[in-house]
Amino acid sequence: MKIGILGGGQLGQMMAWAAHPLGIQTTVLDPAANPCAAPLCNHIRGEFDDLQALYALSQVSDAITYEFENVPIETARWLAERVPVYPPPWALEVSQDRIVEKTFFQSLHIPTPPFAAVDTRADFDAAIQRIGLPAVMKTRRFGYDGKGQAVIRTPAEAEAAWTLLNGRPLILEGFVPFVRELSSLAVRSQTGELKIYNLVENEHRDGMLHKSVAPAQNIAKELQNQAETYAHRVLDALNYVGVLAIEWFDVGGKLIANEMAPRVHNSGHLTIEGNVTSQFENHMRAVAGLPLGSTDLLGHSVMFNLIGDHPPFADILKMPRAKLHWYGKDPRPRRKIGHVTFLVNTLAEREAIVREWNDIGV
Ligand code: AMP
């Protein structure tokens, strides 16, 4: 079995790594000369709209997947005429535009924040009038890691947000007073088999994921069931194949959908150590048409992202349970360059790890 991957960043790298023991050969398409997945798989160098490069990828792939949701939709469709593309291109279309995405959630009776499309100043004023403050203004497309968004609490902040963002299609959302952020990782196979991981709890800093823990604590059975029911609806509605992530706001025991990603997700990195089958392995299994593996937890896990500067490796590796994943990227401000996961047996041990990590001050 041969699988092509659009994008050779860390997600492509971890997919290639998970594919190898399954006997699956991988090839990434990436414009960079030496993307970080390249040491683990074949690499075709090209842009994501370069038909020659896409053709070359289709020639060496039984199925194609991708590591980022901003794959040009024409590219996904062009490839899908030649070779199966999973997750299906329509999942990309839904997730690329925040208005389409939230409308889709609502059509499945999955709660979202109140929202309005904003193209003109008149739309903006009307949206603030209707939704009220505080609110969050975001670009409809191509936003990630908190980029292209502004929180608006006052009329002065509304002016600043308009100056910063206008000129692009926008969305205004009501600010959700969440108690915490959670995510669901779910996977669906080509035969419609479905597996859902336990809810993960996420902490963001400056709009970027800092820490994830699994299982999330104090999750009532009803909340886990709610997450699973919603994920099930999304996967079935999209006739989905592969891993899908949904990010939730927990507002006192109820879930509100923030966004979804039709791909493996940063909050699922801890499944490598923390679950019987990682998100990466299950994604490759689904794309390859294989049965899915168990998503059972192996204990309590916590993952920290390494962002920006070179981390203090020696201090980290002195922690005996540290599992370092170094992506091989040059450090740069706000760039994810690696992550570290710890798997322990008890919640108390996990809390001790978090304290120790905070003492290192990464
Ligand atoms: P996003 O790019 O939509 O995932 O937003 C990045 C982060 O901004 C989220 O993880 C939240 O911490 C915060 N955020 C986004 N939208 C809202 C909202 N409507 N209300 C409150 N916080 C939000």
Tab-separated table of C-alpha atoms and ligand atoms in Angstrom:
chain	number	residue	atom	x	y	z
A	1	MET	CA	0.000	0.000	0.000
A	2	LYS	CA	1.271	3.463	-0.905
A	3	ILE	CA	-0.143	6.657	0.541
A	4	GLY	CA	0.538	10.192	-0.661
A	5	ILE	CA	0.419	13.073	1.815
A	6	LEU	CA	-0.056	16.732	0.908
A	7	GLY	CA	2.292	18.563	3.248
A	8	GLY	CA	5.546	17.399	4.811
A	9	GLY	CA	5.482	19.215	8.157
A	10	GLN	CA	5.369	17.548	11.559
A	11	LEU	CA	1.929	16.045	10.981
A	12	GLY	CA	3.113	14.469	7.716
A	13	GLN	CA	6.217	13.312	9.545
A	14	MET	CA	4.243	11.578	12.300
A	15	MET	CA	1.875	10.010	9.725
A	16	ALA	CA	4.857	8.620	7.788
A	17	TRP	CA	6.332	7.312	11.020
A	18	ALA	CA	3.055	5.570	11.964
A	19	ALA	CA	2.635	4.129	8.459
A	20	HIS	CA	5.987	2.351	8.384
A	21	PRO	CA	5.232	-0.568	10.780
A	22	LEU	CA	1.947	-1.129	8.920
A	23	GLY	CA	3.953	-1.787	5.753
A	24	ILE	CA	2.616	1.404	4.156
A	25	GLN	CA	4.998	3.450	2.018
A	26	THR	CA	4.488	7.194	2.126
A	27	THR	CA	5.349	10.070	-0.182
A	28	VAL	CA	4.880	13.700	0.795
A	29	LEU	CA	4.345	16.572	-1.600
A	30	ASP	CA	5.825	19.762	-0.175
A	31	PRO	CA	7.313	22.928	-1.704
A	32	ALA	CA	10.220	23.052	0.781
A	33	ALA	CA	13.619	21.673	-0.222
A	34	ASN	CA	13.902	19.608	2.953
A	35	PRO	CA	10.569	19.405	4.794
A	36	CYS	CA	10.715	17.759	8.192
A	37	ALA	CA	8.870	14.605	7.023
A	38	ALA	CA	11.433	13.997	4.249
A	39	PRO	CA	13.883	11.847	6.257
A	40	LEU	CA	11.058	9.344	6.886
A	41	CYS	CA	9.473	9.021	3.436
A	42	ASN	CA	9.722	9.889	-0.249
A	43	HIS	CA	9.465	13.559	-1.103
A	44	ILE	CA	8.155	15.219	-4.254
A	45	ARG	CA	9.026	18.886	-4.276
A	46	GLY	CA	6.263	21.108	-5.612
A	47	GLU	CA	3.556	23.623	-4.838
A	48	PHE	CA	0.098	22.374	-3.888
A	49	ASP	CA	-1.338	23.640	-7.185
A	50	ASP	CA	1.475	22.371	-9.409
A	51	LEU	CA	-0.286	19.880	-11.712
A	52	GLN	CA	2.917	18.121	-12.676
A	53	ALA	CA	3.829	17.524	-9.052
A	54	LEU	CA	0.262	16.464	-8.215
A	55	TYR	CA	0.296	14.067	-11.152
A	56	ALA	CA	3.592	12.608	-9.934
A	57	LEU	CA	2.092	12.124	-6.463
A	58	SER	CA	-1.004	10.418	-7.887
A	59	GLN	CA	1.238	8.014	-9.788
A	60	VAL	CA	2.915	6.728	-6.622
A	61	SER	CA	-0.189	6.669	-4.370
A	62	ASP	CA	-3.043	4.198	-3.878
A	63	ALA	CA	-4.762	6.870	-1.772
A	64	ILE	CA	-3.969	10.452	-0.840
A	65	THR	CA	-4.433	12.359	2.402
A	66	TYR	CA	-3.305	15.730	3.711
A	67	GLU	CA	-1.878	17.306	6.846
A	68	PHE	CA	-3.496	20.758	6.627
A	69	GLU	CA	-7.020	21.986	5.939
A	70	ASN	CA	-6.035	24.807	3.603
A	71	VAL	CA	-5.300	22.445	0.718
A	72	PRO	CA	-6.704	24.260	-2.367
A	73	ILE	CA	-10.088	22.693	-3.006
A	74	GLU	CA	-9.360	22.451	-6.766
A	75	THR	CA	-6.273	20.372	-5.907
A	76	ALA	CA	-8.284	17.963	-3.751
A	77	ARG	CA	-10.922	17.599	-6.479
A	78	TRP	CA	-8.342	17.159	-9.259
A	79	LEU	CA	-6.603	14.416	-7.296
A	80	ALA	CA	-9.896	12.758	-6.320
A	81	GLU	CA	-10.662	12.219	-10.012
A	82	ARG	CA	-7.519	10.080	-10.234
A	83	VAL	CA	-7.072	8.402	-6.854
A	84	PRO	CA	-9.160	8.221	-3.645
A	85	VAL	CA	-8.640	11.286	-1.428
A	86	TYR	CA	-9.398	10.893	2.303
A	87	PRO	CA	-10.825	12.709	4.200
A	88	PRO	CA	-13.208	13.573	1.338
A	89	PRO	CA	-12.734	16.974	-0.343
A	90	TRP	CA	-16.152	18.203	0.889
A	91	ALA	CA	-14.859	17.964	4.470
A	92	LEU	CA	-12.172	20.453	3.426
A	93	GLU	CA	-14.783	22.767	1.950
A	94	VAL	CA	-16.752	22.790	5.204
A	95	SER	CA	-13.740	23.436	7.403
A	96	GLN	CA	-12.082	26.110	5.238
A	97	ASP	CA	-14.736	28.730	5.882
A	98	ARG	CA	-15.862	29.485	9.431
A	99	ILE	CA	-19.364	30.529	8.301
A	100	VAL	CA	-19.907	27.311	6.305
A	101	GLU	CA	-18.492	25.305	9.223
A	102	LYS	CA	-20.754	26.845	11.873
A	103	THR	CA	-23.789	26.603	9.576
A	104	PHE	CA	-22.942	22.921	9.077
A	105	PHE	CA	-22.703	22.339	12.866
A	106	GLN	CA	-26.063	24.020	13.351
A	107	SER	CA	-27.655	21.898	10.611
A	108	LEU	CA	-26.654	18.866	12.738
A	109	HIS	CA	-28.087	20.470	15.918
A	110	ILE	CA	-24.615	20.963	17.378
A	111	PRO	CA	-24.484	24.233	19.371
A	112	THR	CA	-22.141	27.041	18.225
A	113	PRO	CA	-21.551	30.594	19.468
A	114	PRO	CA	-23.893	33.151	17.864
A	115	PHE	CA	-22.228	34.411	14.665
A	116	ALA	CA	-22.659	36.709	11.692
A	117	ALA	CA	-20.837	37.161	8.381
A	118	VAL	CA	-19.125	40.550	8.111
A	119	ASP	CA	-18.118	41.975	4.731
A	120	THR	CA	-18.868	45.672	5.138
A	121	ARG	CA	-18.802	48.253	7.901
A	122	ALA	CA	-22.613	48.159	7.924
A	123	ASP	CA	-22.520	44.358	8.463
A	124	PHE	CA	-20.029	44.875	11.311
A	125	ASP	CA	-22.153	47.470	13.113
A	126	ALA	CA	-25.278	45.335	12.676
A	127	ALA	CA	-23.467	42.212	13.916
A	128	ILE	CA	-22.241	43.977	17.073
A	129	GLN	CA	-25.751	45.272	17.627
A	130	ARG	CA	-27.219	41.776	17.356
A	131	ILE	CA	-24.511	39.698	19.077
A	132	GLY	CA	-23.380	42.255	21.652
A	133	LEU	CA	-19.989	42.597	23.378
A	134	PRO	CA	-17.692	40.936	24.225
A	135	ALA	CA	-17.261	39.300	20.833
A	136	VAL	CA	-14.486	37.829	18.724
A	137	MET	CA	-13.830	38.880	15.151
A	138	LYS	CA	-11.994	36.415	12.928
A	139	THR	CA	-11.101	36.022	9.287
A	140	ARG	CA	-13.457	33.506	7.687
A	141	ARG	CA	-10.583	31.659	6.019
A	142	PHE	CA	-6.911	30.812	6.612
A	143	GLY	CA	-6.838	31.618	10.339
A	144	TYR	CA	-4.828	29.360	12.629
A	145	ASP	CA	-3.135	29.471	16.024
A	146	GLY	CA	-5.054	32.630	16.930
A	147	LYS	CA	-3.882	34.489	13.810
A	148	GLY	CA	-6.360	36.768	12.067
A	149	GLN	CA	-8.551	37.383	15.079
A	150	ALA	CA	-9.299	40.011	17.697
A	151	VAL	CA	-11.307	40.040	20.912
A	152	ILE	CA	-13.650	43.040	21.152
A	153	ARG	CA	-14.776	44.206	24.595
A	154	THR	CA	-15.291	47.927	24.054
A	155	PRO	CA	-16.286	50.277	21.196
A	156	ALA	CA	-12.621	51.376	20.990
A	157	GLU	CA	-11.537	47.744	20.536
A	158	ALA	CA	-14.220	47.401	17.861
A	159	GLU	CA	-12.583	50.241	15.897
A	160	ALA	CA	-9.139	48.682	16.329
A	161	ALA	CA	-10.390	45.244	15.217
A	162	TRP	CA	-12.066	46.763	12.158
A	163	THR	CA	-8.865	48.607	11.194
A	164	LEU	CA	-6.807	45.446	11.680
A	165	LEU	CA	-9.000	42.984	9.815
A	166	ASN	CA	-11.278	44.758	7.331
A	167	GLY	CA	-10.822	44.038	3.639
A	168	ARG	CA	-11.131	40.287	4.131
A	169	PRO	CA	-14.288	38.189	4.563
A	170	LEU	CA	-14.876	38.127	8.340
A	171	ILE	CA	-17.036	36.507	10.981
A	172	LEU	CA	-18.142	38.037	14.266
A	173	GLU	CA	-18.768	35.493	17.024
A	174	GLY	CA	-20.177	35.953	20.476
A	175	PHE	CA	-17.479	35.562	23.140
A	176	VAL	CA	-18.051	32.233	24.903
A	177	PRO	CA	-17.429	32.392	28.682
A	178	PHE	CA	-16.023	28.877	28.712
A	179	VAL	CA	-14.678	27.130	31.803
A	180	ARG	CA	-12.220	25.148	29.692
A	181	GLU	CA	-11.398	24.001	26.180
A	182	LEU	CA	-11.771	20.372	25.156
A	183	SER	CA	-11.267	18.443	21.949
A	184	SER	CA	-12.558	15.240	20.433
A	185	LEU	CA	-10.470	13.077	18.162
A	186	ALA	CA	-12.568	10.661	16.184
A	187	VAL	CA	-11.807	8.303	13.333
A	188	ARG	CA	-13.999	6.625	10.734
A	189	SER	CA	-12.950	3.805	8.413
A	190	GLN	CA	-13.926	3.154	4.813
A	191	THR	CA	-16.554	0.657	6.015
A	192	GLY	CA	-18.098	3.213	8.386
A	193	GLU	CA	-16.501	1.743	11.539
A	194	LEU	CA	-16.112	4.527	14.086
A	195	LYS	CA	-13.837	5.027	17.089
A	196	ILE	CA	-13.703	8.043	19.376
A	197	TYR	CA	-10.915	8.944	21.785
A	198	ASN	CA	-11.619	10.190	25.299
A	199	LEU	CA	-12.050	13.955	25.571
A	200	VAL	CA	-8.754	15.849	25.771
A	201	GLU	CA	-8.432	19.084	27.788
A	202	ASN	CA	-6.401	21.862	26.178
A	203	GLU	CA	-4.739	25.004	27.445
A	204	HIS	CA	-3.856	27.741	24.960
A	205	ARG	CA	-1.354	30.553	25.396
A	206	ASP	CA	-1.334	33.503	22.987
A	207	GLY	CA	-3.831	31.615	20.799
A	208	MET	CA	-1.513	28.585	20.479
A	209	LEU	CA	-1.897	25.187	22.093
A	210	HIS	CA	0.409	24.951	25.111
A	211	LYS	CA	-0.686	21.804	26.944
A	212	SER	CA	-3.088	18.894	26.455
A	213	VAL	CA	-4.106	16.284	29.028
A	214	ALA	CA	-5.990	13.035	28.627
A	215	PRO	CA	-8.315	11.931	29.952
A	216	ALA	CA	-9.776	15.387	30.676
A	217	GLN	CA	-10.694	15.547	34.362
A	218	ASN	CA	-14.172	15.654	35.888
A	219	ILE	CA	-15.917	14.725	32.685
A	220	ALA	CA	-19.426	13.610	33.504
A	221	LYS	CA	-20.548	10.571	31.539
A	222	GLU	CA	-23.172	12.770	29.833
A	223	LEU	CA	-20.484	15.166	28.552
A	224	GLN	CA	-18.389	12.370	27.017
A	225	ASN	CA	-21.596	10.952	25.507
A	226	GLN	CA	-22.541	14.372	24.138
A	227	ALA	CA	-19.114	14.737	22.502
A	228	GLU	CA	-19.376	11.266	20.992
A	229	THR	CA	-22.902	11.815	19.691
A	230	TYR	CA	-21.880	15.107	18.040
A	231	ALA	CA	-18.679	13.633	16.543
A	232	HIS	CA	-20.686	10.686	15.230
A	233	ARG	CA	-23.122	13.059	13.517
A	234	VAL	CA	-20.321	15.023	11.856
A	235	LEU	CA	-18.452	11.943	10.624
A	236	ASP	CA	-21.552	10.250	9.242
A	237	ALA	CA	-22.899	13.439	7.625
A	238	LEU	CA	-19.594	13.867	5.763
A	239	ASN	CA	-19.262	10.139	4.930
A	240	TYR	CA	-15.865	10.746	6.440
A	241	VAL	CA	-12.724	8.606	6.276
A	242	GLY	CA	-9.765	9.327	8.568
A	243	VAL	CA	-9.220	11.290	11.778
A	244	LEU	CA	-11.272	14.404	12.512
A	245	ALA	CA	-10.737	16.801	15.414
A	246	ILE	CA	-13.457	18.980	16.900
A	247	GLU	CA	-12.563	21.747	19.346
A	248	TRP	CA	-15.127	22.471	22.041
A	249	PHE	CA	-15.824	25.120	24.625
A	250	ASP	CA	-17.088	23.587	27.871
A	251	VAL	CA	-19.575	26.032	29.344
A	252	GLY	CA	-20.408	24.403	32.641
A	253	GLY	CA	-21.216	20.906	31.421
A	254	LYS	CA	-22.441	21.761	27.924
A	255	LEU	CA	-20.382	21.660	24.737
A	256	ILE	CA	-20.281	24.462	22.193
A	257	ALA	CA	-18.419	23.735	18.951
A	258	ASN	CA	-15.576	26.105	18.120
A	259	GLU	CA	-14.120	24.539	15.003
A	260	MET	CA	-13.186	21.286	13.340
A	261	ALA	CA	-10.065	20.107	11.547
A	262	PRO	CA	-10.345	17.338	8.928
A	263	ARG	CA	-6.973	15.904	9.869
A	264	VAL	CA	-4.788	14.670	12.680
A	265	HIS	CA	-4.518	17.366	15.319
A	266	ASN	CA	-2.007	18.805	17.792
A	267	SER	CA	-4.285	17.930	20.726
A	268	GLY	CA	-4.055	14.274	19.631
A	269	HIS	CA	-0.257	14.010	19.773
A	270	LEU	CA	-0.503	12.483	23.238
A	271	THR	CA	-2.310	9.479	21.736
A	272	ILE	CA	1.115	8.242	20.531
A	273	GLU	CA	2.065	7.298	24.080
A	274	GLY	CA	-1.306	7.551	25.820
A	275	ASN	CA	-3.568	5.256	23.785
A	276	VAL	CA	-3.370	1.754	22.341
A	277	THR	CA	-3.487	3.154	18.796
A	278	SER	CA	-2.321	6.688	18.043
A	279	GLN	CA	-4.325	9.156	15.988
A	280	PHE	CA	-1.617	8.899	13.319
A	281	GLU	CA	-1.796	5.120	13.066
A	282	ASN	CA	-5.600	5.134	12.997
A	283	HIS	CA	-5.584	7.817	10.324
A	284	MET	CA	-3.249	5.750	8.140
A	285	ARG	CA	-5.309	2.624	8.777
A	286	ALA	CA	-8.490	4.441	7.694
A	287	VAL	CA	-6.902	5.938	4.579
A	288	ALA	CA	-5.401	2.548	3.652
A	289	GLY	CA	-8.770	0.780	4.048
A	290	LEU	CA	-7.634	-1.251	7.080
A	291	PRO	CA	-9.600	-1.997	10.289
A	292	LEU	CA	-9.169	0.599	13.051
A	293	GLY	CA	-7.173	0.003	16.226
A	294	SER	CA	-8.378	0.391	19.803
A	295	THR	CA	-8.488	3.957	21.107
A	296	ASP	CA	-8.388	2.794	24.749
A	297	LEU	CA	-6.365	4.896	27.181
A	298	LEU	CA	-3.172	3.437	28.656
A	299	GLY	CA	-3.079	5.810	31.617
A	300	HIS	CA	-2.915	9.555	32.234
A	301	SER	CA	-0.979	11.539	29.677
A	302	VAL	CA	0.100	15.128	29.283
A	303	MET	CA	1.666	16.818	26.260
A	304	PHE	CA	3.517	20.137	26.125
A	305	ASN	CA	4.301	21.909	22.875
A	306	LEU	CA	7.804	23.234	22.304
A	307	ILE	CA	7.338	26.600	20.628
A	308	GLY	CA	9.809	29.181	19.360
A	309	ASP	CA	13.250	28.912	20.886
A	310	HIS	CA	15.532	25.906	21.509
A	311	PRO	CA	14.201	24.249	24.685
A	312	PRO	CA	16.469	23.123	27.565
A	313	PHE	CA	16.851	19.554	26.269
A	314	ALA	CA	18.981	18.338	29.135
A	315	ASP	CA	16.459	19.487	31.755
A	316	ILE	CA	13.592	17.913	29.842
A	317	LEU	CA	15.323	14.586	29.287
A	318	LYS	CA	16.331	14.413	32.932
A	319	MET	CA	12.637	13.796	33.567
A	320	PRO	CA	12.624	10.001	33.272
A	321	ARG	CA	9.216	9.684	31.635
A	322	ALA	CA	9.723	12.433	29.060
A	323	LYS	CA	9.107	11.331	25.473
A	324	LEU	CA	10.609	13.970	23.210
A	325	HIS	CA	9.379	14.493	19.657
A	326	TRP	CA	11.711	16.868	17.863
A	327	TYR	CA	10.472	17.821	14.413
A	328	GLY	CA	13.807	18.918	12.957
A	329	LYS	CA	12.620	22.444	12.145
A	330	ASP	CA	14.659	25.589	12.665
A	331	PRO	CA	13.509	27.442	15.775
A	332	ARG	CA	11.574	30.633	15.040
A	333	PRO	CA	9.226	32.767	17.171
A	334	ARG	CA	5.754	31.190	17.480
A	335	ARG	CA	6.845	28.113	15.524
A	336	LYS	CA	5.972	24.630	16.823
A	337	ILE	CA	9.301	22.808	16.795
A	338	GLY	CA	8.524	19.759	18.894
A	339	HIS	CA	6.485	18.353	21.733
A	340	VAL	CA	7.009	16.265	24.841
A	341	THR	CA	4.564	13.695	26.200
A	342	PHE	CA	4.457	11.961	29.578
A	343	LEU	CA	2.395	8.840	30.282
A	344	VAL	CA	1.834	7.994	33.954
A	345	ASN	CA	-0.493	5.754	35.937
A	346	THR	CA	-2.343	8.211	38.143
A	347	LEU	CA	-3.768	11.703	38.103
A	348	ALA	CA	-1.536	12.674	41.057
A	349	GLU	CA	1.559	11.651	39.066
A	350	ARG	CA	0.360	13.678	36.095
A	351	GLU	CA	-0.133	16.737	38.281
A	352	ALA	CA	3.383	16.298	39.680
A	353	ILE	CA	4.763	16.210	36.111
A	354	VAL	CA	2.960	19.477	35.288
A	355	ARG	CA	4.489	21.151	38.364
A	356	GLU	CA	7.952	19.876	37.455
A	357	TRP	CA	7.509	21.104	33.873
A	358	ASN	CA	6.455	24.538	35.051
A	359	ASP	CA	9.583	24.664	37.216
A	360	ILE	CA	11.765	24.079	34.139
A	361	GLY	CA	9.954	27.060	32.614
A	362	VAL	CA	9.744	25.974	28.965
B	1	AMP	P1	-9.674	29.480	16.921
B	1	AMP	O1	-8.648	29.874	15.914
B	1	AMP	O2	-11.075	29.737	16.456
B	1	AMP	O3	-9.513	28.073	17.419
B	1	AMP	O4	-9.423	30.413	18.204
B	1	AMP	C1	-8.219	30.353	18.954
B	1	AMP	C2	-8.519	30.485	20.445
B	1	AMP	O5	-9.180	31.735	20.710
B	1	AMP	C3	-9.482	29.412	20.974
B	1	AMP	O6	-8.799	28.226	21.291
B	1	AMP	C4	-10.053	30.135	22.205
B	1	AMP	O7	-9.135	30.103	23.280
B	1	AMP	C5	-10.189	31.566	21.729
B	1	AMP	N1	-11.524	31.791	21.128
B	1	AMP	C6	-11.855	31.618	19.832
B	1	AMP	N2	-13.161	31.891	19.601
B	1	AMP	C7	-13.694	32.258	20.788
B	1	AMP	C8	-15.001	32.635	21.221
B	1	AMP	N3	-16.034	32.755	20.362
B	1	AMP	N4	-15.174	32.920	22.535
B	1	AMP	C9	-14.148	32.839	23.416
B	1	AMP	N5	-12.884	32.488	23.064
B	1	AMP	C10	-12.654	32.199	21.773
